[in-house]
Coordinates of C-alpha atoms and ligand atoms in Angstrom, one line a residue:
M458 CA 185.4 117.9 117.5
G459 CA 183.9 120.3 115.1
F460 CA 182.9 117.9 112.3
P461 CA 180.2 118.2 111.1
S462 CA 179.4 121.6 112.6
V463 CA 176.2 122.0 110.6
R464 CA 173.8 119.3 111.8
P465 CA 170.3 119.5 110.4
R466 CA 169.4 116.6 112.8
R467 CA 169.5 119.0 115.7
L468 CA 166.1 120.3 114.7
R469 CA 164.7 116.7 114.6
R470 CA 165.9 115.6 118.0
T471 CA 162.6 116.0 119.9
T472 CA 159.0 116.0 118.8
G473 CA 158.8 119.6 120.3
L474 CA 161.5 120.8 117.9
Q475 CA 159.9 118.9 115.1
R476 CA 156.6 120.6 115.7
M477 CA 158.3 124.0 115.8
V478 CA 159.9 123.7 112.4
R479 CA 157.1 121.8 110.5
E480 CA 156.4 123.7 107.4
T481 CA 153.1 122.1 106.3
T482 CA 150.3 120.9 108.5
L483 CA 147.1 119.6 107.0
R484 CA 144.0 121.5 108.2
V485 CA 140.4 120.3 108.5
D486 CA 139.3 123.4 106.6
Q487 CA 141.1 122.1 103.5
L488 CA 139.1 118.9 103.2
I489 CA 136.2 118.1 100.9
A490 CA 134.3 114.8 101.2
P491 CA 132.8 113.1 98.1
L492 CA 129.4 111.5 98.3
F493 CA 127.7 109.1 95.9
I494 CA 123.9 109.5 95.8
R495 CA 121.4 107.0 94.4
H496 CA 117.6 106.8 94.4
G497 CA 115.6 105.0 97.1
E498 CA 115.2 105.3 100.8
G499 CA 117.3 103.8 103.6
V500 CA 119.8 102.7 101.0
S501 CA 123.5 102.2 101.8
R502 CA 125.2 100.1 99.1
K503 CA 128.8 99.1 99.6
I504 CA 131.2 100.3 96.9
V505 CA 133.4 97.2 96.7
S506 CA 136.4 98.8 95.2
M507 CA 136.4 101.6 97.8
P508 CA 136.2 100.1 101.2
G509 CA 134.3 102.2 103.7
H510 CA 132.4 104.1 101.0
N511 CA 128.7 103.5 100.0
Q512 CA 126.2 104.7 97.5
L513 CA 123.6 106.5 99.7
S514 CA 120.0 107.4 99.2
V515 CA 119.1 111.1 99.9
D516 CA 118.0 110.4 103.5
M517 CA 121.1 108.5 104.3
A518 CA 123.3 111.1 102.6
V519 CA 121.8 113.8 104.8
R520 CA 122.9 111.8 107.9
E521 CA 126.3 111.4 106.4
A522 CA 126.5 115.1 105.6
E523 CA 125.6 115.8 109.2
S524 CA 128.4 113.7 110.5
I525 CA 130.8 115.2 108.0
A526 CA 129.8 118.7 109.2
E527 CA 130.1 117.7 112.8
L528 CA 133.7 116.8 112.2
G529 CA 134.3 120.3 111.0
I530 CA 134.8 119.4 107.3
P531 CA 133.5 122.4 105.3
A532 CA 132.3 120.8 102.1
V533 CA 130.9 117.8 100.3
L534 CA 131.1 116.9 96.6
L535 CA 128.1 115.2 95.2
F536 CA 127.9 112.6 92.5
G537 CA 124.6 111.1 91.3
I538 CA 123.6 107.6 90.1
P539 CA 120.5 108.2 88.0
A540 CA 117.4 106.1 87.9
K541 CA 117.9 105.6 84.1
K542 CA 120.5 106.6 81.6
D543 CA 120.0 107.9 78.0
A544 CA 122.0 109.4 75.1
L545 CA 121.8 112.9 76.5
G546 CA 122.0 112.1 80.2
S547 CA 118.6 113.8 80.8
E548 CA 118.5 113.2 84.5
N549 CA 121.4 115.6 84.9
F550 CA 119.1 118.6 84.0
D551 CA 116.0 117.2 85.7
P552 CA 115.0 119.4 88.7
E553 CA 113.8 116.1 90.3
G554 CA 117.1 114.4 89.5
I555 CA 119.1 112.7 92.1
V556 CA 121.7 115.5 92.7
P557 CA 119.2 118.4 92.9
Q558 CA 117.2 116.3 95.4
A559 CA 120.3 115.6 97.5
A560 CA 121.6 119.2 97.3
Y561 CA 118.2 120.5 98.5
A562 CA 117.9 118.0 101.4
I563 CA 121.5 118.5 102.6
K564 CA 121.3 122.3 102.5
K565 CA 118.1 122.2 104.4
A566 CA 119.5 119.9 107.1
V567 CA 123.0 121.4 107.3
P568 CA 122.9 124.9 105.8
E569 CA 126.5 125.7 106.8
L570 CA 127.9 122.8 104.8
V571 CA 129.1 123.9 101.4
V572 CA 127.6 121.7 98.7
I573 CA 129.6 121.2 95.5
S574 CA 128.0 119.5 92.5
D575 CA 130.3 117.6 90.1
M576 CA 129.0 118.7 86.8
C577 CA 129.4 116.2 84.1
C578 CA 127.3 113.9 81.9
C579 CA 129.1 110.6 82.2
E580 CA 127.1 109.3 85.2
Y581 CA 123.9 110.0 83.3
T582 CA 124.6 108.9 79.7
D583 CA 124.0 105.4 78.5
H584 CA 127.3 105.4 76.7
G585 CA 129.2 106.7 79.8
H586 CA 131.0 109.5 78.0
C587 CA 131.1 113.1 79.4
G588 CA 128.7 114.6 76.8
I589 CA 126.8 114.1 73.6
I590 CA 128.3 111.4 71.3
N591 CA 128.2 112.0 67.6
V592 CA 125.7 109.7 66.0
P593 CA 122.9 110.5 63.5
G594 CA 119.9 112.0 65.3
V595 CA 121.5 113.6 68.3
P596 CA 121.3 117.4 68.7
G597 CA 124.3 118.9 66.8
Y598 CA 125.2 115.8 64.8
D599 CA 128.2 116.6 62.6
E600 CA 128.8 114.4 59.6
R601 CA 132.4 115.7 59.3
L602 CA 133.3 114.2 62.6
A603 CA 133.8 110.5 63.3
E604 CA 130.9 108.6 64.8
G605 CA 131.4 108.3 68.5
Y606 CA 133.4 111.5 68.8
L607 CA 132.3 113.6 71.8
L608 CA 130.6 116.8 70.5
N609 CA 131.8 119.8 72.4
D610 CA 129.4 122.7 71.7
P611 CA 126.1 120.7 72.0
T612 CA 127.4 119.3 75.3
L613 CA 128.0 122.8 76.6
E614 CA 124.4 123.6 76.3
L615 CA 123.5 120.6 78.5
L616 CA 126.1 121.6 81.1
G617 CA 124.7 125.2 81.2
K618 CA 121.2 123.9 81.7
A619 CA 122.1 121.3 84.3
S620 CA 124.3 123.8 86.3
V621 CA 121.3 126.1 86.7
V622 CA 119.1 123.3 87.9
H623 CA 121.7 122.1 90.5
A624 CA 122.4 125.7 91.6
Q625 CA 118.7 126.4 92.0
A626 CA 118.3 123.2 94.1
G627 CA 120.9 124.6 96.5
A628 CA 124.4 123.7 95.2
D629 CA 126.8 126.4 96.3
I630 CA 129.5 125.4 93.9
I631 CA 129.3 123.9 90.4
A632 CA 132.3 121.9 89.5
P633 CA 132.4 121.0 85.8
S634 CA 134.6 118.0 85.3
G635 CA 134.1 117.1 81.7
M636 CA 137.0 119.0 80.1
M637 CA 134.9 120.6 77.4
D638 CA 136.2 123.7 75.7
G639 CA 134.3 126.8 76.8
M640 CA 132.5 125.0 79.7
I641 CA 133.4 127.7 82.2
S642 CA 132.1 130.7 80.2
T643 CA 129.0 128.8 79.2
I644 CA 128.1 127.8 82.7
R645 CA 128.9 131.3 84.0
S646 CA 126.6 133.0 81.6
A647 CA 123.9 130.3 82.1
L648 CA 124.0 130.9 85.9
D649 CA 124.1 134.7 85.6
N650 CA 121.1 134.7 83.2
A651 CA 119.2 132.6 85.7
G652 CA 119.9 135.0 88.5
M653 CA 122.4 132.6 90.1
E654 CA 125.3 135.1 90.0
H655 CA 126.5 134.1 93.5
T656 CA 127.1 130.4 92.5
V657 CA 130.8 129.6 92.5
I658 CA 132.5 127.7 89.7
M659 CA 135.3 125.4 90.6
S660 CA 136.8 124.2 87.4
Y661 CA 138.4 120.8 87.0
A662 CA 140.9 122.8 84.9
A663 CA 143.6 120.3 84.6
K664 CA 142.1 116.9 84.5
Y665 CA 144.2 114.1 83.1
A666 CA 143.1 110.9 81.3
S667 CA 144.1 108.7 84.2
A668 CA 144.1 105.1 85.1
F669 CA 143.6 106.2 88.7
Y670 CA 139.9 106.8 88.2
G671 CA 139.3 103.0 87.9
P672 CA 137.5 102.4 91.3
F673 CA 135.4 105.6 90.8
R674 CA 133.8 104.2 87.6
D675 CA 132.6 101.4 89.8
A676 CA 131.3 103.8 92.5
A677 CA 129.5 106.1 90.1
E678 CA 128.6 103.3 87.7
S679 CA 130.0 105.4 84.8
P680 CA 132.6 103.5 82.8
P681 CA 132.7 104.7 79.2
G682 CA 130.9 102.1 77.1
F683 CA 133.5 102.2 74.3
G684 CA 136.9 103.9 73.9
D685 CA 138.4 106.1 76.6
R686 CA 138.4 109.7 77.5
S687 CA 141.7 110.7 75.9
N688 CA 140.2 113.0 73.3
Y689 CA 138.9 115.3 76.0
Q690 CA 141.0 114.7 79.2
M691 CA 144.6 115.6 79.2
D692 CA 147.7 113.5 78.4
P693 CA 149.6 112.6 81.5
G694 CA 152.9 113.7 79.9
N695 CA 151.7 117.3 79.6
A696 CA 152.4 120.1 82.1
R697 CA 152.6 123.2 79.9
E698 CA 149.1 122.3 78.6
A699 CA 147.8 122.5 82.1
I700 CA 148.9 126.1 82.3
R701 CA 147.1 126.8 79.0
E702 CA 143.9 125.1 80.3
V703 CA 144.0 127.1 83.5
E704 CA 144.7 130.4 81.6
L705 CA 141.5 129.8 79.6
D706 CA 139.4 128.9 82.6
V707 CA 140.6 132.0 84.5
E708 CA 139.7 134.2 81.5
E709 CA 136.3 132.5 81.3
G710 CA 135.5 133.3 84.9
A711 CA 136.4 130.3 87.0
D712 CA 136.5 131.1 90.8
M713 CA 138.5 128.1 91.8
L714 CA 140.8 125.7 90.0
M715 CA 141.5 122.0 90.3
V716 CA 144.2 119.5 89.4
K717 CA 143.2 115.9 89.2
P718 CA 144.5 113.3 90.1
A719 CA 146.8 114.6 92.9
L720 CA 149.7 112.5 93.9
A721 CA 151.0 111.7 90.4
Y722 CA 150.7 115.4 89.4
L723 CA 152.3 117.3 92.3
D724 CA 154.5 119.1 89.9
V725 CA 151.4 120.5 88.1
I726 CA 149.9 121.6 91.4
R727 CA 153.1 123.4 92.3
Q728 CA 153.4 125.1 88.9
L729 CA 149.8 126.3 89.0
R730 CA 150.1 127.5 92.6
D731 CA 153.1 129.6 91.7
R732 CA 151.5 131.0 88.5
F733 CA 147.9 131.7 89.4
E734 CA 146.2 133.5 92.2
L735 CA 142.9 131.7 92.4
P736 CA 142.2 129.1 95.1
L737 CA 143.5 125.7 94.0
A738 CA 142.0 122.3 94.7
A739 CA 143.6 118.9 94.2
Y740 CA 141.5 115.7 93.8
Q741 CA 143.0 112.7 95.5
V742 CA 141.1 110.3 93.3
S743 CA 139.6 106.9 93.9
G744 CA 142.7 104.9 92.7
E745 CA 144.9 106.8 95.1
F746 CA 142.7 105.8 97.9
S747 CA 142.0 102.2 96.8
M748 CA 145.6 101.2 96.2
V749 CA 146.5 102.2 99.7
K750 CA 143.5 100.4 101.1
A751 CA 144.3 97.2 99.2
A752 CA 147.9 97.3 100.3
A753 CA 146.9 98.0 103.9
E754 CA 144.5 95.1 103.9
R755 CA 147.5 92.9 103.0
G756 CA 149.6 94.4 105.8
W757 CA 152.0 95.9 103.3
L758 CA 151.3 99.6 104.1
D759 CA 150.1 101.4 107.2
E760 CA 146.9 103.1 106.0
Q761 CA 146.9 106.1 108.4
R762 CA 150.6 107.0 107.8
T763 CA 150.4 106.5 104.1
A764 CA 147.2 108.5 103.7
M765 CA 148.4 111.4 105.9
E766 CA 151.8 111.5 104.1
S767 CA 150.0 111.7 100.8
L768 CA 147.6 114.4 102.0
T769 CA 150.4 116.4 103.5
S770 CA 152.4 116.2 100.3
I771 CA 149.5 117.4 98.3
A772 CA 149.2 120.4 100.6
R773 CA 152.9 121.0 100.5
A774 CA 152.8 121.0 96.7
G775 CA 150.4 124.0 97.0
A776 CA 146.8 122.7 97.1
D777 CA 144.5 124.9 99.2
M778 CA 141.7 122.4 99.1
I779 CA 141.9 118.6 98.9
I780 CA 139.0 116.4 97.8
T781 CA 139.7 113.1 99.5
Y782 CA 137.9 109.8 100.3
W783 CA 139.9 109.9 103.6
A784 CA 138.3 113.2 104.7
K785 CA 136.5 111.8 107.8
D786 CA 139.4 109.5 108.7
A787 CA 141.9 112.4 108.3
V788 CA 140.1 114.6 110.8
K789 CA 140.2 111.8 113.4
W790 CA 143.8 111.1 112.6
M791 CA 144.7 114.8 113.0
R792 CA 143.3 114.9 116.5
Ligands
PBG544 C1 133.4 112.5 86.0 C2 134.3 112.3 87.1 C3 135.3 111.3 87.2 C4 135.9 111.5 88.4 C5 135.4 112.7 89.0 N1 134.4 113.2 88.1 C6 135.5 110.1 86.4 C7 136.2 110.3 85.1 O1 136.5 111.3 84.6 O2 136.4 109.2 84.4 C8 136.9 110.6 89.0 C9 137.0 110.7 90.5 C10 137.8 109.6 91.2 O3 138.4 108.7 90.5 O4 137.8 109.6 92.4 N2 133.8 113.2 84.9
ZN545 ZN1 132.5 112.9 83.0

């Protein structure tokens, strides 16, 4: 008798006790659902590497947005596949571009749904990089820099312009994802000067150069045509640098912060949560989704349990909001 007298298992004996002491429960309010929009009508094109997800034309995206809102999910994140790509990614700042069209149509059909626009050039540029590439003839060409280097300041100008266009079309939140220096202050002043001072900026503040984006590049048709993104996205080994990136974005006026990817960077989420007061999002990226899907198809993992465990862990690490390709499934699983 008497040994052991301290028995943590007492609190795990029944599901009632488990429910009472559970520290983290995923909430519907935390979820953000990504959507991929392309031109056309009645289009729903399977994304092979992301089972269950499709590139949708605006009309179909509106229907999908309605079903997302019906489930109680508060927000969608829009990505666009342009009609044509060029060196500057012109469709990104075209008021008739695919994301402005979608933002307008979704806000009209489902006004209460928060529309977030992923603000970057890589879906729109013919070279697939997140801004203007240094080659003779482009705006801001700099002969001191290597050919092919991503030009920071000329890119900022495009991001400011495109952000205003997307906000005027109806986007509630602009989410710059290109990891350009100064992108937050540039976008903030562009929005303010255009009278869009109520538009929120969610910064992809700590975005790593990650292999987990693989399936997304398929979904958004945006793989870099040469090289990789390691001279603008962060090195996976760095956590202090994430704090530095966030400090800058806070100073520049970000309203919300983000860490991306999520599962491989839970320590970064926790550190940022403990250190900063702004709402914090985590992006459970395409690879985090597809690797579980693939293993589940083989019967090696239980999709629902693996997905919910990952989502709960991301919330436990400190994320207030979670962008996830399981958003709709998660709501059903939570019921
Ligand atoms: C664009 C962007 C990417 C993702 C979100 N915005 C791709 C990249 O940076 O290469 C990845 C999302 C995902 O993998 O789900 N800058
Ligand atoms: Zn990009």
